[in-house]
Short mmCIF file of C-alpha atoms and ligand atoms in Angstrom, two decimals:
data_model
loop_
_atom_site.label_atom_id
_atom_site.label_comp_id
_atom_site.label_asym_id
_atom_site.label_seq_id
_atom_site.Cartn_x
_atom_site.Cartn_y
_atom_site.Cartn_z
CA PRO M 1 -61.57 78.27 12.88
CA ASP M 2 -58.20 80.02 12.52
CA ASP M 3 -59.02 80.64 8.86
CA GLU M 4 -62.28 82.27 9.88
CA LEU M 5 -60.55 84.43 12.50
CA GLN M 6 -57.94 85.43 9.96
CA ALA M 7 -60.69 86.33 7.48
CA ASP M 8 -62.47 88.47 10.09
CA PHE M 9 -59.19 90.22 10.92
CA ASP M 10 -58.44 90.84 7.23
CA ALA M 11 -61.94 92.25 6.76
CA LEU M 12 -61.50 94.67 9.67
CA ILE M 13 -58.20 95.90 8.27
CA GLU M 14 -59.70 96.21 4.79
CA ALA M 15 -62.63 98.23 6.16
CA GLU M 16 -60.31 100.66 8.03
CA GLN M 17 -61.68 99.43 11.34
CA ARG M 18 -59.51 99.18 14.41
CA ILE M 19 -58.07 96.10 16.01
CA GLU M 20 -58.53 96.22 19.78
CA PRO M 21 -56.61 94.34 22.51
CA ARG M 22 -59.16 91.54 22.95
CA ASP M 23 -59.66 90.93 19.23
CA TRP M 24 -58.01 87.95 17.61
CA MET M 25 -54.89 88.94 15.68
CA PRO M 26 -52.18 87.02 13.83
CA GLU M 27 -49.13 86.37 16.01
CA ALA M 28 -46.89 88.18 13.52
CA TYR M 29 -49.09 91.31 13.75
CA ARG M 30 -48.85 91.21 17.55
CA LYS M 31 -45.09 90.73 17.35
CA THR M 32 -44.46 93.57 14.93
CA LEU M 33 -46.59 95.94 17.01
CA ILE M 34 -44.74 95.01 20.19
CA ARG M 35 -41.48 95.59 18.31
CA GLN M 36 -42.44 99.00 16.92
CA ILE M 37 -44.32 100.34 19.97
CA SER M 38 -41.65 99.24 22.47
CA GLN M 39 -38.88 100.74 20.31
CA HIS M 40 -40.93 103.90 20.09
CA ALA M 41 -41.44 104.00 23.88
CA HIS M 42 -37.73 103.44 24.51
CA SER M 43 -36.94 106.29 22.10
CA GLU M 44 -39.10 108.69 24.09
CA ILE M 45 -37.44 107.64 27.36
CA ILE M 46 -33.85 107.71 26.08
CA GLY M 47 -34.74 110.91 24.19
CA MET M 48 -35.09 112.73 27.51
CA GLN M 49 -31.33 112.62 28.03
CA PRO M 50 -29.86 114.86 25.30
CA GLU M 51 -32.12 117.72 26.36
CA ALA M 52 -32.01 117.07 30.10
CA ASN M 53 -28.32 117.89 29.65
CA TRP M 54 -29.29 121.59 29.28
CA ILE M 55 -31.96 122.00 31.98
CA THR M 56 -29.49 123.32 34.56
CA ARG M 57 -27.85 125.62 32.01
CA ALA M 58 -30.82 127.03 30.08
CA PRO M 59 -30.17 130.74 29.39
CA SER M 60 -33.20 132.06 31.30
CA LEU M 61 -35.83 130.98 33.80
CA LYS M 62 -38.44 130.95 31.05
CA ARG M 63 -36.33 128.72 28.79
CA LYS M 64 -35.64 126.43 31.72
CA ALA M 65 -39.35 126.05 32.53
CA ILE M 66 -40.16 125.30 28.88
CA LEU M 67 -37.36 122.77 28.56
CA MET M 68 -38.36 121.00 31.77
CA ALA M 69 -41.97 120.77 30.60
CA LYS M 70 -40.83 119.39 27.28
CA VAL M 71 -38.62 116.70 28.80
CA GLN M 72 -41.50 115.72 31.10
CA ASP M 73 -43.76 115.43 28.04
CA GLU M 74 -41.31 112.92 26.58
CA ALA M 75 -41.53 110.86 29.76
CA GLY M 76 -45.33 110.92 29.43
CA HIS M 77 -45.09 109.77 25.80
CA GLY M 78 -42.92 106.86 26.87
CA LEU M 79 -45.49 105.90 29.50
CA TYR M 80 -48.50 105.94 27.13
CA LEU M 81 -46.53 103.87 24.66
CA TYR M 82 -45.40 101.30 27.22
CA SER M 83 -49.07 101.02 28.25
CA ALA M 84 -50.12 100.52 24.63
CA ALA M 85 -47.48 97.77 24.25
CA GLN M 86 -48.67 96.11 27.48
CA THR M 87 -52.14 95.64 25.95
CA LEU M 88 -50.43 93.23 23.53
CA GLY M 89 -49.30 90.97 26.37
CA ILE M 90 -45.73 92.06 27.05
CA ALA M 91 -44.85 93.09 30.62
CA ARG M 92 -43.42 96.51 31.35
CA ASP M 93 -40.55 94.91 33.30
CA THR M 94 -39.63 92.81 30.29
CA MET M 95 -39.39 95.90 28.07
CA THR M 96 -37.32 97.73 30.67
CA GLU M 97 -34.95 94.76 30.97
CA GLN M 98 -34.56 94.59 27.20
CA LEU M 99 -33.64 98.27 27.17
CA ILE M 100 -31.20 98.40 30.03
CA GLU M 101 -29.49 95.19 28.97
CA GLY M 102 -28.86 96.74 25.56
CA ARG M 103 -31.06 94.22 23.69
CA ALA M 104 -33.69 96.71 22.48
CA ARG M 105 -33.57 99.31 19.77
CA TYR M 106 -34.37 102.98 20.24
CA SER M 107 -34.09 105.79 17.71
CA SER M 108 -30.59 106.34 16.32
CA ILE M 109 -31.00 110.09 16.77
CA PHE M 110 -30.60 110.05 20.54
CA ASN M 111 -27.01 108.84 20.35
CA TYR M 112 -25.71 112.25 19.28
CA PRO M 113 -24.30 114.75 21.82
CA THR M 114 -25.72 118.19 22.69
CA PRO M 115 -22.68 120.44 23.17
CA THR M 116 -24.41 123.85 22.78
CA TRP M 117 -27.67 125.59 23.67
CA ALA M 118 -28.49 125.79 19.95
CA ASP M 119 -28.81 121.98 20.01
CA MET M 120 -32.05 122.49 21.98
CA GLY M 121 -33.34 124.49 19.03
CA ALA M 122 -32.13 122.00 16.43
CA ILE M 123 -33.61 119.05 18.33
CA GLY M 124 -36.98 120.75 18.67
CA TRP M 125 -37.09 121.88 15.07
CA LEU M 126 -35.53 118.91 13.27
CA VAL M 127 -35.89 115.90 15.58
CA ASP M 128 -39.38 116.67 16.83
CA GLY M 129 -40.27 117.86 13.33
CA ALA M 130 -39.24 114.49 11.89
CA ALA M 131 -41.10 112.75 14.72
CA ILE M 132 -44.34 114.59 13.87
CA CYS M 133 -43.99 113.84 10.17
CA ASN M 134 -43.55 110.14 10.96
CA GLN M 135 -46.19 110.03 13.69
CA VAL M 136 -49.17 111.95 12.30
CA PRO M 137 -49.96 109.02 9.96
CA LEU M 138 -49.53 106.65 12.93
CA CYS M 139 -52.65 108.28 14.48
CA ARG M 140 -54.47 106.13 11.89
CA ALA M 141 -52.56 102.95 12.74
CA SER M 142 -54.85 99.92 12.65
CA TYR M 143 -54.13 99.00 16.28
CA GLY M 144 -56.48 101.11 18.45
CA PRO M 145 -54.35 101.78 21.55
CA TYR M 146 -51.35 102.80 19.44
CA GLY M 147 -53.30 105.15 17.17
CA ARG M 148 -55.07 106.80 20.10
CA ALA M 149 -51.82 107.32 22.04
CA MET M 150 -50.40 109.04 18.96
CA VAL M 151 -53.09 111.73 18.86
CA ARG M 152 -52.03 113.36 22.09
CA ILE M 153 -48.35 112.73 21.44
CA CYS M 154 -48.53 114.55 18.11
CA LYS M 155 -50.21 117.58 19.68
CA GLU M 156 -47.44 117.84 22.23
CA GLU M 157 -44.76 117.27 19.58
CA SER M 158 -46.12 120.22 17.60
CA PHE M 159 -45.53 122.47 20.56
CA HIS M 160 -42.02 121.01 20.92
CA GLN M 161 -41.25 121.76 17.31
CA ARG M 162 -42.46 125.35 17.58
CA GLN M 163 -40.36 125.98 20.66
CA GLY M 164 -37.27 124.57 18.90
CA PHE M 165 -37.90 126.71 15.85
CA GLU M 166 -38.29 129.77 18.05
CA ILE M 167 -34.97 129.10 19.84
CA LEU M 168 -33.23 128.92 16.46
CA LEU M 169 -35.04 132.01 15.16
CA GLU M 170 -33.86 134.03 18.11
CA LEU M 171 -30.27 132.83 17.74
CA ALA M 172 -30.34 133.35 13.96
CA ASN M 173 -31.37 136.98 14.56
CA GLY M 174 -28.82 137.46 17.32
CA THR M 175 -25.09 138.22 17.17
CA PRO M 176 -22.98 136.68 14.38
CA GLU M 177 -21.65 134.18 16.95
CA GLN M 178 -25.17 133.19 17.94
CA LYS M 179 -26.18 132.77 14.31
CA GLN M 180 -23.11 130.62 13.71
CA MET M 181 -23.97 128.50 16.74
CA ALA M 182 -27.46 127.92 15.29
CA GLN M 183 -26.03 127.00 11.87
CA ASP M 184 -23.53 124.64 13.44
CA ALA M 185 -26.25 122.82 15.42
CA VAL M 186 -28.42 122.52 12.31
CA ASN M 187 -25.42 121.16 10.36
CA ARG M 188 -24.92 118.44 12.95
CA TRP M 189 -28.60 117.44 13.32
CA TYR M 190 -29.84 117.70 9.74
CA TRP M 191 -28.57 114.38 8.35
CA PRO M 192 -29.26 112.30 11.46
CA SER M 193 -32.84 113.68 11.47
CA LEU M 194 -33.32 112.35 7.91
CA GLN M 195 -32.09 108.96 9.12
CA MET M 196 -34.85 108.87 11.75
CA PHE M 197 -37.29 107.76 9.04
CA GLY M 198 -35.42 104.48 8.74
CA PRO M 199 -33.45 102.87 5.92
CA PRO M 200 -34.36 103.43 2.26
CA ASP M 201 -37.46 101.52 1.14
CA ASP M 202 -35.50 98.84 -0.69
CA GLU M 203 -33.56 98.09 2.51
CA SER M 204 -36.50 98.25 4.90
CA PRO M 205 -37.42 94.64 5.73
CA ASN M 206 -40.54 95.47 7.77
CA SER M 207 -42.23 98.12 5.61
CA ALA M 208 -44.25 96.05 3.13
CA GLN M 209 -45.98 93.94 5.77
CA SER M 210 -46.52 96.88 8.16
CA MET M 211 -48.13 98.84 5.34
CA ALA M 212 -50.34 95.89 4.37
CA TRP M 213 -51.50 95.75 8.00
CA LYS M 214 -52.05 99.54 7.95
CA ILE M 215 -49.72 100.10 10.89
CA LYS M 216 -47.51 102.24 8.64
CA ARG M 217 -49.41 104.35 6.11
CA PHE M 218 -46.44 105.67 4.15
CA SER M 219 -43.01 104.29 3.40
CA ASN M 220 -39.80 105.53 5.00
CA ASP M 221 -38.73 107.35 1.82
CA GLU M 222 -42.15 108.93 1.28
CA LEU M 223 -42.09 110.46 4.75
CA ARG M 224 -38.48 111.58 4.37
CA GLN M 225 -39.51 113.39 1.17
CA ARG M 226 -42.43 115.05 2.90
CA PHE M 227 -40.19 116.20 5.76
CA VAL M 228 -37.55 117.74 3.50
CA GLY M 229 -40.29 119.60 1.61
CA MET M 230 -41.56 121.05 4.89
CA LEU M 231 -38.08 122.20 5.90
CA VAL M 232 -37.17 124.15 2.75
CA PRO M 233 -39.33 127.26 3.43
CA GLN M 234 -38.50 127.07 7.14
CA PHE M 235 -34.77 127.27 6.37
CA GLU M 236 -35.59 130.46 4.48
CA ALA M 237 -37.60 131.90 7.34
CA LEU M 238 -34.73 131.19 9.70
CA GLY M 239 -32.12 132.61 7.35
CA LEU M 240 -30.02 129.48 7.84
CA GLU M 241 -28.46 127.33 5.14
CA CYS M 242 -29.54 123.80 4.41
CA PRO M 243 -26.50 121.54 4.85
CA ASP M 244 -27.55 119.51 1.79
CA LYS M 245 -26.03 121.46 -1.10
CA ASP M 246 -27.45 118.98 -3.64
CA LEU M 247 -31.06 119.44 -2.58
CA ARG M 248 -33.19 120.30 -5.65
CA TRP M 249 -36.85 120.03 -6.60
CA ASN M 250 -37.07 117.69 -9.57
CA GLU M 251 -39.88 118.84 -11.89
CA GLU M 252 -40.00 115.53 -13.72
CA THR M 253 -40.23 113.15 -10.79
CA GLU M 254 -41.98 115.77 -8.62
CA GLN M 255 -39.67 114.76 -5.81
CA TRP M 256 -36.78 116.27 -3.91
CA ASP M 257 -33.42 115.06 -5.16
CA MET M 258 -31.27 114.83 -2.05
CA GLY M 259 -27.58 114.47 -1.44
CA GLU M 260 -26.20 111.14 -0.30
CA ILE M 261 -27.32 110.05 3.20
CA ASP M 262 -24.53 108.30 5.09
CA TRP M 263 -26.16 104.91 5.71
CA ASP M 264 -22.91 103.40 6.97
CA GLU M 265 -23.03 105.87 9.84
CA PHE M 266 -26.69 104.97 10.49
CA PHE M 267 -26.01 101.22 10.66
CA ASP M 268 -22.95 101.87 12.83
CA VAL M 269 -25.09 103.79 15.33
CA LEU M 270 -27.66 100.94 15.27
CA LYS M 271 -24.87 98.52 16.15
CA GLY M 272 -24.12 100.63 19.24
CA HIS M 273 -21.14 102.57 17.91
CA GLY M 274 -22.61 106.09 17.98
CA HIS M 275 -21.07 108.91 20.05
CA CYS M 276 -23.32 108.37 23.05
CA ASN M 277 -24.80 104.83 22.88
CA ALA M 278 -22.85 103.57 25.89
CA GLN M 279 -23.48 106.71 27.92
CA ARG M 280 -27.24 106.70 27.20
CA LEU M 281 -27.64 103.09 28.33
CA GLN M 282 -25.44 103.54 31.36
CA HIS M 283 -27.47 106.57 32.43
CA ARG M 284 -30.77 104.73 31.94
CA ARG M 285 -29.51 101.73 33.91
CA GLN M 286 -28.36 103.99 36.74
CA ALA M 287 -31.71 105.82 36.84
CA HIS M 288 -33.49 102.45 37.00
CA GLU M 289 -31.33 101.29 39.90
CA ASP M 290 -31.71 104.61 41.71
CA GLY M 291 -35.48 104.31 41.36
CA ALA M 292 -35.69 100.84 42.93
CA TRP M 293 -36.84 102.24 46.28
CA VAL M 294 -39.74 104.07 44.63
CA ARG M 295 -40.96 100.86 42.97
CA GLU M 296 -40.59 98.95 46.23
CA ALA M 297 -42.46 101.62 48.19
CA ALA M 298 -45.28 101.70 45.59
CA ALA M 299 -45.59 97.91 45.65
CA GLU M 300 -45.66 97.86 49.44
CA TYR M 301 -48.32 100.61 49.51
CA ALA M 302 -50.44 98.67 47.01
CA ARG M 303 -50.04 95.51 49.11
CA LYS M 304 -51.20 97.32 52.29
CA GLN M 305 -54.15 98.91 50.50
CA SER M 306 -55.39 95.60 49.19
CA ALA M 307 -54.88 93.95 52.61
CA GLN M 308 -56.99 96.73 54.17
CA LEU M 309 -59.72 96.26 51.58
CA LYS M 310 -59.87 92.55 52.34
CA ALA M 311 -59.98 93.12 56.11
N1 ACO S 401 -33.18 104.27 14.68
C1 ACO S 401 -33.03 103.03 15.15
N2 ACO S 401 -33.50 101.94 14.51
C2 ACO S 401 -34.12 102.14 13.34
C3 ACO S 401 -34.33 103.41 12.79
C4 ACO S 401 -33.83 104.51 13.51
N3 ACO S 401 -33.95 105.76 13.07
N4 ACO S 401 -35.00 103.27 11.63
C5 ACO S 401 -35.18 101.95 11.44
N5 ACO S 401 -34.65 101.28 12.46
C6 ACO S 401 -34.59 99.83 12.63
C7 ACO S 401 -35.98 99.25 12.71
O1 ACO S 401 -36.46 99.32 14.02
C8 ACO S 401 -35.74 97.84 12.24
O2 ACO S 401 -35.15 97.10 13.29
P1 ACO S 401 -35.67 95.64 13.77
O3 ACO S 401 -36.16 94.95 12.53
O4 ACO S 401 -34.48 95.04 14.40
O5 ACO S 401 -36.76 95.88 14.73
C9 ACO S 401 -34.67 98.02 11.17
O6 ACO S 401 -34.04 99.26 11.47
C10 ACO S 401 -35.21 98.04 9.76
O7 ACO S 401 -36.05 99.18 9.52
P2 ACO S 401 -37.53 99.08 8.91
O8 ACO S 401 -37.75 97.74 8.29
O9 ACO S 401 -37.74 100.27 8.06
O10 ACO S 401 -38.40 99.15 10.27
P3 ACO S 401 -39.85 99.74 10.51
O11 ACO S 401 -40.82 99.28 9.47
O12 ACO S 401 -40.19 99.47 11.93
O13 ACO S 401 -39.70 101.34 10.29
C11 ACO S 401 -39.67 103.28 11.73
C12 ACO S 401 -38.86 102.10 11.14
C13 ACO S 401 -40.06 104.20 10.58
C14 ACO S 401 -38.77 104.02 12.71
C15 ACO S 401 -40.95 102.74 12.41
O14 ACO S 401 -40.63 101.73 13.34
C16 ACO S 401 -41.73 103.79 13.12
O15 ACO S 401 -42.44 104.57 12.50
N6 ACO S 401 -41.70 103.80 14.47
C17 ACO S 401 -42.47 104.69 15.30
C18 ACO S 401 -41.81 106.04 15.46
C19 ACO S 401 -40.60 106.00 16.36
O16 ACO S 401 -40.18 105.01 16.90
N7 ACO S 401 -40.00 107.16 16.57
C20 ACO S 401 -38.90 107.26 17.50
C21 ACO S 401 -38.15 108.51 17.33
S1 ACO S 401 -39.11 109.92 17.48
C22 ACO S 401 -39.20 110.33 19.12
O17 ACO S 401 -39.18 109.49 19.92
C23 ACO S 401 -39.32 111.73 19.50
#
C-alpha cells in the first residue's frame, strides 16, 4: 500500500495540487519541510533583535511607531510559521528548545550588528527585499499551510521593504554625512543579503529534492540573480553606489555577472562565528526565561477554564 500512497502523493505534486496535514506524505518530505519551516520561523523571531535595537532611539515618533509595528509583524510571521511546522507533527516546545540550545539554524543575516539608524533602512530595503524575492515563490509551495502562511507574510514584507527604501531615500537626500551613513550601511548589508539565498547551486545539498517536491520553485542562484536585477535601478533612484564594482549585465548569458561572494564568511557565520551569534542566542534564551510566568499563567488559566466547563 505504501507504493500506492507514494503514487497518489506523486500525482498530487505533479498536478500542482496541495499536500495538506492529514494527507500521506513521504517521511523525507515531512522532515525537509520541518527543517525549512522551523528555520524560517526562527529567522523571523531572531530577526526581531537587530531592529529592536533602534526602537528606543528612532529619530522621530513616527519612525518609532513604524519600526515597532514592523518588529511586531516579524513576531507574527514567526508565529504563523511555527503553527505551520506544528501541523507536521513537531511540538512548538521542541522547536524552541532547539533554538535556544543553539542546535537550530536561522538566517545568517541576523548575526550582523546595527550600529547606525541607516541600518534600519538597509535592513528594510536589502534584507526584507531579499526575503520577498525568496518568499514570493514559496506562496506556491506544495505544502498547503506553508504556502498560505507565505501569502500574508509577503504582503507585510513588501511594506517593510518600502519603509526601508524610504528611510534610505531620505538619508541619501539629506546632508553629506547622512548620505555617507546610508552608503556605509548599504556597503555592510549588501553582500550578506546576497548570502541569504543560500550557497551556490552546486553546493546546495537540499535544492534538487526540494525543487522536485515543489517546495522550492527556483534555485538559490536563480533567485539571487533576480534580486540583483531588481536592485540595480533602485540603487540609481537612491543615488547610492552598488558595493559590487564587478556587477555587469552579460548580453550573452543574459545574466548578471557578479563579483566574488565571500562564502568562507557565510559558512563561518553558519558555524556560529558571526559578530552577533552568541548575543542573539543569549538574548533569545533570556527572553524565553523571562516569559516563563506568562506561559505558566496561560496554562493555569486554560486548566481552570476546562475544569469549569466540566463542572
Ligand atoms: N542562513 C543560514 N543557513 C542557511 C542559509 C542562510 N542564509 N542559506 C542556506 N542555509 C543552510 C540551509 O538551511 C542548509 O542547512 P541544513 O541542511 O543544515 O538544514 C544548508 O545551509 C544548505 O543550504 P541549501 O541546501 O541551499 O538549503 P535549502 O534548500 O533549505 O535552501 C533557503 C536554503 C533558500 C534559505 C531555503 O531554506 C528557504 O527558502 N527558506 C525559507 C526562507 C527563509 O528561511 N528565510 C529566512 C530569512 S528571511 C526573514 O526571515 C525575514
